[in-house]
PDB file of C-alpha atoms in Angstrom:
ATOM      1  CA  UNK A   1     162.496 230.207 241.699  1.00 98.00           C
ATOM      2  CA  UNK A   2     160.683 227.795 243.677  1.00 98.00           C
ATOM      3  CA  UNK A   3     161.714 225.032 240.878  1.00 98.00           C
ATOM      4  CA  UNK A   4     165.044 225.612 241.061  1.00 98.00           C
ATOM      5  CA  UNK A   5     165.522 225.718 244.843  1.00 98.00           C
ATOM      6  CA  UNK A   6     163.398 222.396 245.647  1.00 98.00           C
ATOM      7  CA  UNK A   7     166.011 221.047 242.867  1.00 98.00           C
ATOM      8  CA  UNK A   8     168.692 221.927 244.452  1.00 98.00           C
ATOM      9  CA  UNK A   9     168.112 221.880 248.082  1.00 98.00           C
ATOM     10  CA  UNK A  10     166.982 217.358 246.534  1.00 98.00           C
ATOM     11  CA  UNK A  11     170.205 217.079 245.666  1.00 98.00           C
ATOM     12  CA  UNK A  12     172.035 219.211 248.591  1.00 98.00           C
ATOM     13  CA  UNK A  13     169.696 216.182 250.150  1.00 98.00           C
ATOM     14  CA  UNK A  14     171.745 213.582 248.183  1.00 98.00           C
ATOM     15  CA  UNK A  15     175.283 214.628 249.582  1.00 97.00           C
ATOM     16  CA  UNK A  16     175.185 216.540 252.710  1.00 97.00           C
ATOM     17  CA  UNK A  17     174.117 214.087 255.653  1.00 97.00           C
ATOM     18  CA  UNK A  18     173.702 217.050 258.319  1.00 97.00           C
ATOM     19  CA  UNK A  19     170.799 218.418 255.863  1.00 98.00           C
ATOM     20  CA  UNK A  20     167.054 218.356 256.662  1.00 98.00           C
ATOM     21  CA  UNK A  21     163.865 219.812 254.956  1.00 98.00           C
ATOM     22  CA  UNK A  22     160.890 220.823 256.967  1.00 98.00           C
ATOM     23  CA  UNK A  23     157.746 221.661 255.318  1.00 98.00           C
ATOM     24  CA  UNK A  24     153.886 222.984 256.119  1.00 98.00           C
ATOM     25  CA  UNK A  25     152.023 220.724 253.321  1.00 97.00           C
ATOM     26  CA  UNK A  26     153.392 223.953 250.629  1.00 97.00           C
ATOM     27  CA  UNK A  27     155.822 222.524 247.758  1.00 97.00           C
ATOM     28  CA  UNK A  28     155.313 218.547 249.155  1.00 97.00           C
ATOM     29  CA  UNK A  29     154.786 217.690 245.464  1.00 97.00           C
ATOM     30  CA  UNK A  30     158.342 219.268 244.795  1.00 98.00           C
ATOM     31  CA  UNK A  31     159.795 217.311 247.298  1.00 98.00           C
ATOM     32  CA  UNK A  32     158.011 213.939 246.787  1.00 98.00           C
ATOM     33  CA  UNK A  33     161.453 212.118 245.432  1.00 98.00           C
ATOM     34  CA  UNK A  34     163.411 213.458 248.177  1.00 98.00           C
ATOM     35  CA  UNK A  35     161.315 212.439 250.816  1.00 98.00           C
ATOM     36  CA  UNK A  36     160.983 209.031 249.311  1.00 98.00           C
ATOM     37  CA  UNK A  37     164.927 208.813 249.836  1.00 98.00           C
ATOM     38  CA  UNK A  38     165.889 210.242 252.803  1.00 98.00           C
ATOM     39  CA  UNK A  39     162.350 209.947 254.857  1.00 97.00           C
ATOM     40  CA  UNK A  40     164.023 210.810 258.404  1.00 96.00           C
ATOM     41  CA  UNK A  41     165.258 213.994 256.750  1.00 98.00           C
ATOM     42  CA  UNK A  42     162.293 215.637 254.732  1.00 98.00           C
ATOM     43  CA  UNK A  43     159.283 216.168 257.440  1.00 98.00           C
ATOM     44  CA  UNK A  44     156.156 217.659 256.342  1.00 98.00           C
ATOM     45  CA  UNK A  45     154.239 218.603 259.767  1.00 98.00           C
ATOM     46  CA  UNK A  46     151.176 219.633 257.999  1.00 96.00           C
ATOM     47  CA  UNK A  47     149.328 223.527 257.878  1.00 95.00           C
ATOM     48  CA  UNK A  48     151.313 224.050 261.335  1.00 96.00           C
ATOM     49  CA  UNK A  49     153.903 227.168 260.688  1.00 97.00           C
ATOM     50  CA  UNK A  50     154.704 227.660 264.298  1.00 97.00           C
ATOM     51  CA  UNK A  51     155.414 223.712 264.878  1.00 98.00           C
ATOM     52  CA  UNK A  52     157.388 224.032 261.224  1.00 98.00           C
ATOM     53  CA  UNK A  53     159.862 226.719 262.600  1.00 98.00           C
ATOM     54  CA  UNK A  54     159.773 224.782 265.801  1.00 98.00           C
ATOM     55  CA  UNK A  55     160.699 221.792 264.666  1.00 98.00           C
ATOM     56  CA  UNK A  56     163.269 223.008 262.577  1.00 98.00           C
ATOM     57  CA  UNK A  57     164.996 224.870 265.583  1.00 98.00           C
ATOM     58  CA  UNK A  58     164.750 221.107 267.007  1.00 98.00           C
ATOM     59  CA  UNK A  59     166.818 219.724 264.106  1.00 98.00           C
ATOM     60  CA  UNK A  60     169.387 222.503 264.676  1.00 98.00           C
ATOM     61  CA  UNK A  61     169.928 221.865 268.592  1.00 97.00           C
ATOM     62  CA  UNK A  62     170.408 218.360 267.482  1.00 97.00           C
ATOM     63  CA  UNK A  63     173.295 219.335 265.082  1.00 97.00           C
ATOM     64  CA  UNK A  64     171.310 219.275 261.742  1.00 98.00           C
ATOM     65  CA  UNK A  65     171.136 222.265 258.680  1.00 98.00           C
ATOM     66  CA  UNK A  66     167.645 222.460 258.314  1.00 98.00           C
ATOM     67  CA  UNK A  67     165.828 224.585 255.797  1.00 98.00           C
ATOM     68  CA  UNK A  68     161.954 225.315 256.532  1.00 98.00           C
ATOM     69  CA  UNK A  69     160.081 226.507 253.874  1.00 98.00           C
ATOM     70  CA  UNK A  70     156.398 228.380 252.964  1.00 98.00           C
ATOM     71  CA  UNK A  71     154.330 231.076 252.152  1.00 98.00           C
ATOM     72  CA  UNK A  72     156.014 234.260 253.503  1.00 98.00           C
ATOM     73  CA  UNK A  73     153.314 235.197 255.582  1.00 97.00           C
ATOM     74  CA  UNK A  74     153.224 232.119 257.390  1.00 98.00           C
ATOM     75  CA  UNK A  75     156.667 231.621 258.273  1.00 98.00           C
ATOM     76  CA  UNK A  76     157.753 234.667 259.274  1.00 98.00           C
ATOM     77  CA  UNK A  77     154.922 236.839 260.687  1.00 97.00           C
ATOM     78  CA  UNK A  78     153.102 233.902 262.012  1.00 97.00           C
ATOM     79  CA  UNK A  79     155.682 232.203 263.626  1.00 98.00           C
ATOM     80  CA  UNK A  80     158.043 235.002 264.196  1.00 98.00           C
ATOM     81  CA  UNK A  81     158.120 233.892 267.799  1.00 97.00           C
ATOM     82  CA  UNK A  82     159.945 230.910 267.248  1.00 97.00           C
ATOM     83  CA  UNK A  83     162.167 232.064 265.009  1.00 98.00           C
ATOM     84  CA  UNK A  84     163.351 234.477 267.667  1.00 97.00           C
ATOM     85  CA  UNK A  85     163.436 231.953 270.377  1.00 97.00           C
ATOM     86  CA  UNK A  86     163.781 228.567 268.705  1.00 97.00           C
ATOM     87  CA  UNK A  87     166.993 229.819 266.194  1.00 97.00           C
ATOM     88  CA  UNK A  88     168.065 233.227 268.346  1.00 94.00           C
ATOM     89  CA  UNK A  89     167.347 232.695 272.002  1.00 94.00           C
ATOM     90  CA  UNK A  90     169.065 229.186 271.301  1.00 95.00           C
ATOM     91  CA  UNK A  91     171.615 230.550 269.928  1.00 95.00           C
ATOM     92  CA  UNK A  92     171.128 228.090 266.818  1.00 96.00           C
ATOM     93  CA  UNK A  93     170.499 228.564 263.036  1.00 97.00           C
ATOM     94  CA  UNK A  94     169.233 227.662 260.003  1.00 98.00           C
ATOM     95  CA  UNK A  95     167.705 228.276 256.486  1.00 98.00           C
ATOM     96  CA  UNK A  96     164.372 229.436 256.225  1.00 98.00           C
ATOM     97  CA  UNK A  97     163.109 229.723 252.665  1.00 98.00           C
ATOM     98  CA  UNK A  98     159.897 232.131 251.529  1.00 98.00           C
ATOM     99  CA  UNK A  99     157.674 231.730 248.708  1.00 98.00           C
ATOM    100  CA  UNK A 100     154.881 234.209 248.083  1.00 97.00           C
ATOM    101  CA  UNK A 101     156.822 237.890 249.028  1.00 98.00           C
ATOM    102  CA  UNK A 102     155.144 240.603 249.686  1.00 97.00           C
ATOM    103  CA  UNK A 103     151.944 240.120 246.890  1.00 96.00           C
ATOM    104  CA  UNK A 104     152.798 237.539 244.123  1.00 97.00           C
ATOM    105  CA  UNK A 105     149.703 235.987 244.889  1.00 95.00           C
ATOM    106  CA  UNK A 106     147.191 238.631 245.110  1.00 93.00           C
ATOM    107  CA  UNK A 107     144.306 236.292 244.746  1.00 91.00           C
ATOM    108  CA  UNK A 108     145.206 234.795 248.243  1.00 90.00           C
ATOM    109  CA  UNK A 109     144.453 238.290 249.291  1.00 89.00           C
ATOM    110  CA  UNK A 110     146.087 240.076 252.268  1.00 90.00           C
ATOM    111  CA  UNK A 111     146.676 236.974 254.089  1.00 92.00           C
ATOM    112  CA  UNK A 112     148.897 235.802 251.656  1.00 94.00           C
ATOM    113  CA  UNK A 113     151.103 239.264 251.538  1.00 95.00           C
ATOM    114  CA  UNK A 114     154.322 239.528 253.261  1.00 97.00           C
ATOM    115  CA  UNK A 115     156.221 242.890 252.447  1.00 97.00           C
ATOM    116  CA  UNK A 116     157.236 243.107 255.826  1.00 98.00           C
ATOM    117  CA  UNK A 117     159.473 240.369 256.471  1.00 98.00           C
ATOM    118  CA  UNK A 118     162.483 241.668 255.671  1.00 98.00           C
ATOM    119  CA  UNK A 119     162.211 244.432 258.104  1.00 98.00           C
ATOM    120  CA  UNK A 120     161.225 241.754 261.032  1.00 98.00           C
ATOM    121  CA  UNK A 121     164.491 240.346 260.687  1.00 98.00           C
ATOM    122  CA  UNK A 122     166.018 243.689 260.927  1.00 97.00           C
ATOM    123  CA  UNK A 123     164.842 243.088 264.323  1.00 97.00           C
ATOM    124  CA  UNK A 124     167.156 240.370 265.060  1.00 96.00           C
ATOM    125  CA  UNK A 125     171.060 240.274 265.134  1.00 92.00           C
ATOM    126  CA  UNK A 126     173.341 238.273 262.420  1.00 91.00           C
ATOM    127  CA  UNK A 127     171.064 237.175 259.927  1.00 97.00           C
ATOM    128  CA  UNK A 128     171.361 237.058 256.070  1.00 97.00           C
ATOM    129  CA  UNK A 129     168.932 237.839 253.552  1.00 98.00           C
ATOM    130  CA  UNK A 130     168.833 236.636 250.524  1.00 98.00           C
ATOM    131  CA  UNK A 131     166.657 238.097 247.783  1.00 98.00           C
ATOM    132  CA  UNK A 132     167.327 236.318 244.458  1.00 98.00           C
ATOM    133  CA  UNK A 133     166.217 238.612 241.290  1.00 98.00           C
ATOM    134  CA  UNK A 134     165.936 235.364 238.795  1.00 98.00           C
ATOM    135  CA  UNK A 135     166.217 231.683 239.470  1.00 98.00           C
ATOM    136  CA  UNK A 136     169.428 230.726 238.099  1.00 97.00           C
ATOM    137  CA  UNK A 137     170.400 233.114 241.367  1.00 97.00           C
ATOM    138  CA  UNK A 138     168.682 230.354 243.675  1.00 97.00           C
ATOM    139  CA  UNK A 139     171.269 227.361 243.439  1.00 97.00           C
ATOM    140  CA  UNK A 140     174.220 229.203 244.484  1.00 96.00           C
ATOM    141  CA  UNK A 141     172.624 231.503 246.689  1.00 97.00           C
ATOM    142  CA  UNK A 142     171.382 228.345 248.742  1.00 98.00           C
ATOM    143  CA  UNK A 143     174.609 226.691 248.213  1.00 97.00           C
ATOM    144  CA  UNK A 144     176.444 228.925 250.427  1.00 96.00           C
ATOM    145  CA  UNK A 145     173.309 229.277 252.738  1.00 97.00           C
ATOM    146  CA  UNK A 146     173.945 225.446 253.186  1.00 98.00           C
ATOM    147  CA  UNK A 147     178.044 225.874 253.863  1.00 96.00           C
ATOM    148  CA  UNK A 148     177.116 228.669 256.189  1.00 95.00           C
ATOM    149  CA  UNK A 149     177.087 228.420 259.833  1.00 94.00           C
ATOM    150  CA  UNK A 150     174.814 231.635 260.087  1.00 96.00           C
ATOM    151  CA  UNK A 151     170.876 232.174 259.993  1.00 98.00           C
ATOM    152  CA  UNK A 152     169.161 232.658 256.059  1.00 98.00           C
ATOM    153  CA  UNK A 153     165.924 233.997 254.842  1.00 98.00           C
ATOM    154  CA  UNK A 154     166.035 233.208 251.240  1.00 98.00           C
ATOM    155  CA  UNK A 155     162.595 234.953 249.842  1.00 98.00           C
ATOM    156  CA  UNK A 156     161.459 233.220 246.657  1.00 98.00           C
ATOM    157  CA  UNK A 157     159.212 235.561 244.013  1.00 98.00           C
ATOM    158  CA  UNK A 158     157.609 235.055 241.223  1.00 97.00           C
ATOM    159  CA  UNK A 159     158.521 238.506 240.616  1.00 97.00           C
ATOM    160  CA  UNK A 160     161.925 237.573 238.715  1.00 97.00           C
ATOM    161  CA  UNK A 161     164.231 239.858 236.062  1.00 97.00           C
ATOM    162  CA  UNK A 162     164.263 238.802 232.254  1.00 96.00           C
ATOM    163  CA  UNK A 163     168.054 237.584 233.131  1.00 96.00           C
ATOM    164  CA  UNK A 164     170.220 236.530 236.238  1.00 96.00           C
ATOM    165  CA  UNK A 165     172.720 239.402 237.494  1.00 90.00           C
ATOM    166  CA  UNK A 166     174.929 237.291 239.925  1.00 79.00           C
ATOM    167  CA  UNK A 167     176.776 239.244 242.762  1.00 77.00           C
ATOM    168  CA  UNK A 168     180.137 238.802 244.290  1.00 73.00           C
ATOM    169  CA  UNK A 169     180.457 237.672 247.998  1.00 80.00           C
ATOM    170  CA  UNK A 170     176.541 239.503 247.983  1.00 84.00           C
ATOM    171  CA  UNK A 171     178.012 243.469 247.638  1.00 93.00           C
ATOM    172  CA  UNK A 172     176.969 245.715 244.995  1.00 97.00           C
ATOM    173  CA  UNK A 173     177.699 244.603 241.644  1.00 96.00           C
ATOM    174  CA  UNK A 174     177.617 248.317 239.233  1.00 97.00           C
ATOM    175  CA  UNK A 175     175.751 247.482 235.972  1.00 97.00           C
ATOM    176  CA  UNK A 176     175.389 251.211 234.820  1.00 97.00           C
ATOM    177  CA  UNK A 177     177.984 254.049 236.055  1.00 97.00           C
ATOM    178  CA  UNK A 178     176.238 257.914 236.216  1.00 97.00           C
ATOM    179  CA  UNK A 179     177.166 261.383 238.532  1.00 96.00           C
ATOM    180  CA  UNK A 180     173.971 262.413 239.932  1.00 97.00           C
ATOM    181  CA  UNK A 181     172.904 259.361 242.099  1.00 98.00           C
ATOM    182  CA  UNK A 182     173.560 255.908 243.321  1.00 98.00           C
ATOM    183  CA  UNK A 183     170.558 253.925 243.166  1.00 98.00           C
ATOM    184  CA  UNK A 184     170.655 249.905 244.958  1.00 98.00           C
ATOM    185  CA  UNK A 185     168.300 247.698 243.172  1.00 98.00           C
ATOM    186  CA  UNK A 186     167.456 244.924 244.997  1.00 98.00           C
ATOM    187  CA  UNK A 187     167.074 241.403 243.632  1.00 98.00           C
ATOM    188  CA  UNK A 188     163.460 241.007 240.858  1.00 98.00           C
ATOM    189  CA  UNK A 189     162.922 244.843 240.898  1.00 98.00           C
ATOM    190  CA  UNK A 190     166.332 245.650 239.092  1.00 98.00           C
ATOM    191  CA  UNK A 191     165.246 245.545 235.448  1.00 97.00           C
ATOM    192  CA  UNK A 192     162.446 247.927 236.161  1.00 98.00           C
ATOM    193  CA  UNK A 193     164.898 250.205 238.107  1.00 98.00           C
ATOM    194  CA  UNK A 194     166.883 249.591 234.444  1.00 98.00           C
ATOM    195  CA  UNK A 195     164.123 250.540 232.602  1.00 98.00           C
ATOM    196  CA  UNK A 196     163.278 253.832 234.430  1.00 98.00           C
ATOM    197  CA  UNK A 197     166.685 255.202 234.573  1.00 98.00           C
ATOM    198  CA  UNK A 198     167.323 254.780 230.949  1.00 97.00           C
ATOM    199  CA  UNK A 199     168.642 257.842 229.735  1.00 96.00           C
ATOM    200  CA  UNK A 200     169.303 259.117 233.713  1.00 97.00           C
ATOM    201  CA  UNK A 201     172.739 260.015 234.734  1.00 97.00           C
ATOM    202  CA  UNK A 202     173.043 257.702 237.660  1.00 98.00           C
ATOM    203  CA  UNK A 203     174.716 255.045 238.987  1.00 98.00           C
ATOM    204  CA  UNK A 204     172.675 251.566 238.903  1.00 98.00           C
ATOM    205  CA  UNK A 205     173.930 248.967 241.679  1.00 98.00           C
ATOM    206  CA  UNK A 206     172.182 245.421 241.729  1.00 98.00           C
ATOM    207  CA  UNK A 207     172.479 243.155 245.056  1.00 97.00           C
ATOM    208  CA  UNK A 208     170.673 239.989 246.167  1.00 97.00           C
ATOM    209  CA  UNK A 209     172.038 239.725 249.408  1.00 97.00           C
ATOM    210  CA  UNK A 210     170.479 242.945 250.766  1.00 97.00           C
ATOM    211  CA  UNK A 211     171.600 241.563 254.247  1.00 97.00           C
ATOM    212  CA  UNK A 212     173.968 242.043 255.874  1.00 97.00           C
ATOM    213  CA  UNK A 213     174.116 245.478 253.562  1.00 97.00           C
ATOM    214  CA  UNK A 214     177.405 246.230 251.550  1.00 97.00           C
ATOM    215  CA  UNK A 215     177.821 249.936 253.372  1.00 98.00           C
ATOM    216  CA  UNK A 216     180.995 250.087 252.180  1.00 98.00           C
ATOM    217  CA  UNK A 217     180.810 249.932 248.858  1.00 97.00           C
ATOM    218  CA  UNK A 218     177.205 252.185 249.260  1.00 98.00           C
ATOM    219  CA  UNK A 219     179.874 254.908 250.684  1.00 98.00           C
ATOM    220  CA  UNK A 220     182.328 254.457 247.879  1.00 98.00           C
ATOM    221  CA  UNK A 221     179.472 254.809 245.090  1.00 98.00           C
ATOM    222  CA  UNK A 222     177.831 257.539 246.672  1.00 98.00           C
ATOM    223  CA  UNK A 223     181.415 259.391 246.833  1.00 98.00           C
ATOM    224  CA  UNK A 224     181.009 259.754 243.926  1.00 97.00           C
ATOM    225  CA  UNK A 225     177.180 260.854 243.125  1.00 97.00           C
ATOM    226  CA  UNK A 226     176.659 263.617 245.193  1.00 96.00           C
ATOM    227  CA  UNK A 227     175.979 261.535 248.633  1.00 98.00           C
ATOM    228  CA  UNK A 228     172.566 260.960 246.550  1.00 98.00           C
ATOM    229  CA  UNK A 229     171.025 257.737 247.183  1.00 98.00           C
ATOM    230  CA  UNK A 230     168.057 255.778 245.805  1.00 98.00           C
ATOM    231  CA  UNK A 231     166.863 252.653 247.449  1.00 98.00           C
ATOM    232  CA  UNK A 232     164.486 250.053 245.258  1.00 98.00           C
ATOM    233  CA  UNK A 233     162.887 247.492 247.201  1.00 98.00           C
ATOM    234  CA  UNK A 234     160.647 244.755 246.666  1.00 98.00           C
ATOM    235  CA  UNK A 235     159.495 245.025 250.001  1.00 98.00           C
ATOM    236  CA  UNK A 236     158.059 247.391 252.781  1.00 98.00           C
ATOM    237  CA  UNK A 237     159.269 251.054 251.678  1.00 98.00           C
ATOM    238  CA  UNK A 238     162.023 252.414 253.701  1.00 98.00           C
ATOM    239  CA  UNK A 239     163.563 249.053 255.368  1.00 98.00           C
ATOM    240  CA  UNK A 240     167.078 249.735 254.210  1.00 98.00           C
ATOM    241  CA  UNK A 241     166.502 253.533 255.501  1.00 98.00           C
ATOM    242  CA  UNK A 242     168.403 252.753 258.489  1.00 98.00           C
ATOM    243  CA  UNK A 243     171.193 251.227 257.106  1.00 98.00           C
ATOM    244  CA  UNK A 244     171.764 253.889 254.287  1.00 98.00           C
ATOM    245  CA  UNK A 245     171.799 256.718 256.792  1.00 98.00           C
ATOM    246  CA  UNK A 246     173.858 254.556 259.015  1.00 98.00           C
ATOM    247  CA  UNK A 247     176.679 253.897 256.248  1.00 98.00           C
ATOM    248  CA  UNK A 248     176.754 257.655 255.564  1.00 98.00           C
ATOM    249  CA  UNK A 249     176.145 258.976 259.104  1.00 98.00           C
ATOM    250  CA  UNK A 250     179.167 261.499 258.760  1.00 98.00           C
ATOM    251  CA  UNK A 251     178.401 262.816 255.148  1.00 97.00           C
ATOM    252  CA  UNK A 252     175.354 264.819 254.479  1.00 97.00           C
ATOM    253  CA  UNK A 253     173.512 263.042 251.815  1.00 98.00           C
ATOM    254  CA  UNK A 254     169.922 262.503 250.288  1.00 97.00           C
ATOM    255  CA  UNK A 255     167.639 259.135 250.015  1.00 98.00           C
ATOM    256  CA  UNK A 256     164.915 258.133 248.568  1.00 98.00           C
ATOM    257  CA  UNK A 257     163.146 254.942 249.103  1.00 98.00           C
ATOM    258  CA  UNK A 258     160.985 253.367 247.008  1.00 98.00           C
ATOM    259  CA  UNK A 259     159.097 249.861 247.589  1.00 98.00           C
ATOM    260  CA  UNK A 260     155.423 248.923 248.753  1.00 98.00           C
ATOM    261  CA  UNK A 261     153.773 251.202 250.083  1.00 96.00           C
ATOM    262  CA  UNK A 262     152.343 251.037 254.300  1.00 93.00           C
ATOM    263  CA  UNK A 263     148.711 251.474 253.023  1.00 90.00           C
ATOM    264  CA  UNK A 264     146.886 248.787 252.530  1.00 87.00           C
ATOM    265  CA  UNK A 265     144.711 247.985 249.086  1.00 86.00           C
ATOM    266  CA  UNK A 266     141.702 246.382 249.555  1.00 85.00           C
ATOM    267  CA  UNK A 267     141.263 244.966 246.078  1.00 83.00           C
ATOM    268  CA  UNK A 268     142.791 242.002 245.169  1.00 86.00           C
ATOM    269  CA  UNK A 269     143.531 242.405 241.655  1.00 92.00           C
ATOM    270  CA  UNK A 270     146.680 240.647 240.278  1.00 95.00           C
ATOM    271  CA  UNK A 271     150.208 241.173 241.474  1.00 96.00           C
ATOM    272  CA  UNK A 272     151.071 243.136 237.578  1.00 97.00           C
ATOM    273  CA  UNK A 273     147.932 245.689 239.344  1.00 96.00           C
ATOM    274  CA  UNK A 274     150.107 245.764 242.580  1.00 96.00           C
ATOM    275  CA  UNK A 275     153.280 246.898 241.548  1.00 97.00           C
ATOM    276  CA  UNK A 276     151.955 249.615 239.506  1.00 97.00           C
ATOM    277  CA  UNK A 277     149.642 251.152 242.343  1.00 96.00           C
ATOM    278  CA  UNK A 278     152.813 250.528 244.934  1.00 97.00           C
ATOM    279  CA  UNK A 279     155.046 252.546 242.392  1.00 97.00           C
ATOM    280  CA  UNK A 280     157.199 249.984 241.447  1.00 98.00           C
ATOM    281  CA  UNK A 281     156.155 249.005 237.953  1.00 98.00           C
ATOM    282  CA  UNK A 282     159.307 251.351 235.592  1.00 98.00           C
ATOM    283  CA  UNK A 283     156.413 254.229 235.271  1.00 98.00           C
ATOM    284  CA  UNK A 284     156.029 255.080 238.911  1.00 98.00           C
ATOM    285  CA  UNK A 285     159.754 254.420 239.452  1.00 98.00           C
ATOM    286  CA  UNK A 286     161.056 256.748 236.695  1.00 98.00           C
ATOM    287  CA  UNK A 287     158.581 259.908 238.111  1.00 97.00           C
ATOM    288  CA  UNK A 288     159.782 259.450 241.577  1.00 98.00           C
ATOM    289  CA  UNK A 289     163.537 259.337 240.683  1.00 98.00           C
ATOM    290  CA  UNK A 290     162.937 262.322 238.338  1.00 97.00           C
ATOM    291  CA  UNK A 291     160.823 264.263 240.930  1.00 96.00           C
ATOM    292  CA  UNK A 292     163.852 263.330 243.694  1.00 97.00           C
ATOM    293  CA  UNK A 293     166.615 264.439 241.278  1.00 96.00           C
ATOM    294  CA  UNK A 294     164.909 267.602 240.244  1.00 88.00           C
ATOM    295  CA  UNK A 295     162.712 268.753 242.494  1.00 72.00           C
ATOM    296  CA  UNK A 296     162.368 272.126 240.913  1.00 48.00           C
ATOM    297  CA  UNK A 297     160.576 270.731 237.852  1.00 47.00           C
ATOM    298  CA  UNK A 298     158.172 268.416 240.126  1.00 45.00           C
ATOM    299  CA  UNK A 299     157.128 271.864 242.115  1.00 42.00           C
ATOM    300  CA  UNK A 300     155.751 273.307 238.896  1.00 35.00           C
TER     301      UNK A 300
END
């Protein structure tokens, strides 16, 4: 994924004058070309994440696109002041592109993990989250990011699904139709959400744009499952709680949410190790949906 969008966003670089890249010395070899054309308009400020968000807020009060890009981590928890006062106090935007997610690199350790980003941004108004499951997602998805007026997170995994599953205008696209549930995977995790509901009857939605959330089309899928819901998310568990029980606030219904876990494990291991003690490998996936759907069988 990170290939494909330092690709693209080089060539975005080649046609769109208003465009700028701002890095923190990650993915400067990926960008090496493109900063050898247009110097003014790729800016590596060095291991600086707060100055990197900074300066991109800069580039957007001066009428430029710009996308800033690193580890997770480091450019959203660490400089999550400036995003919320150099983009949304300034009422300003821009791109701001994630590599890392929330344990890709478990070798980093800790300080490399980010599964709570996407719930920080919940914190602020307006802005769009792009999760891409594969990276033949990435160009298009940071196409329209570009042609967009409004603030981006694109999070980059290594995490990634065998094939691409491309959405439409970033709602839920239906790849498997069933009665007893509706359950949203959300961008890499989708094939192992495939994988665990084989032979399940329930409905199997895929989105990479998990924000702003298709509630609509939640409420017309879940018409027709029970009001049952299922969230899978490659991130902190229960961040789209909110916005399920919003969209179905006047329907009685049931959710589940499944992603990593609050507790924190202390042993590095690799990220394979990590999604299998966080539940999300298709093993823990398929006992929790089971469990949810018939919780008279679990009790025994």
């Amino acid at each position: 994924m990170r290939d494909a969008f330092a690709a693209r966003a080089s060539a975005l670089l080649d046609t769109d004058p208003r465009l700028a890249v701002v890095l923190a010395d990650i993915s400067t070899d990926k960008f090496r070309d493109a900063a050898a054309a247009h110097p003014h308009r790729v800016v590596n400020v060095g291991i600086r994440e707060q100055l990197l968000v900074g300066a991109a807020g800069g580039l957007a009060l001066a009428g430029l696109r710009p996308i800033a890009h690193t580890y997770a981590p480091f450019l959203v928890e660490r400089a999550f002041e400036q995003i919320k006062l150099d983009f949304e106090h300034q009422g300003t935007s821009g791109i701001l592109v994630s590599v890392g997610a929330s344990y890709d690199w478990a070798e980093g350790s800790f300080t490399h993990f980010s599964p709570r980003d996407v719930a920080l941004f919940d914190t602020l108004p307006g802005w769009r989250v792009v999760v891409p499951g594969h990276a033949a997602e990435v160009p298009r998805l940071l196409d329209e990011a570009v042609r967009s007026d409004e603030g981006v997170y694109m999070r980059l995994s290594l995490r990634c699904n065998p094939a691409p599953h491309h959405t439409s205008g970033g709602g839920l696209t239906v790849l498997r139709e069933g009665r007893n549930a509706t359950v949203v995977a959300v961008g890499p995790v989708l094939d192992n959400v495939l994988a665990a509901t084989s032979g399940f009857d329930v409905t199997v939605a895929y989105t990479n744009t998990p924000r702003p959330f298709d509630e609509h089309g939640l409420r017309q899928l879940a018409a027709g499952t029970g009001d049952t819901v299922v969230v899978v998310e490659p991130y902190l568990e229960g961040t789209s709680a909110w916005l399920v029980s919003r969209a179905l606030a006047d329907r009685p219904h049931r959710l589940l949410s499944i992603g990593v876990g609050r507790e924190e494990l202390r042993r590095y291991g690799t990220a394979d190790e990590h999604e299998r003690l966080h539940g999300l490998d298709p093993n823990g996936i398929r006992h929790r949906v089971r469990d949810f759907l018939d919780p008279i069988t679990a009790s025994r």
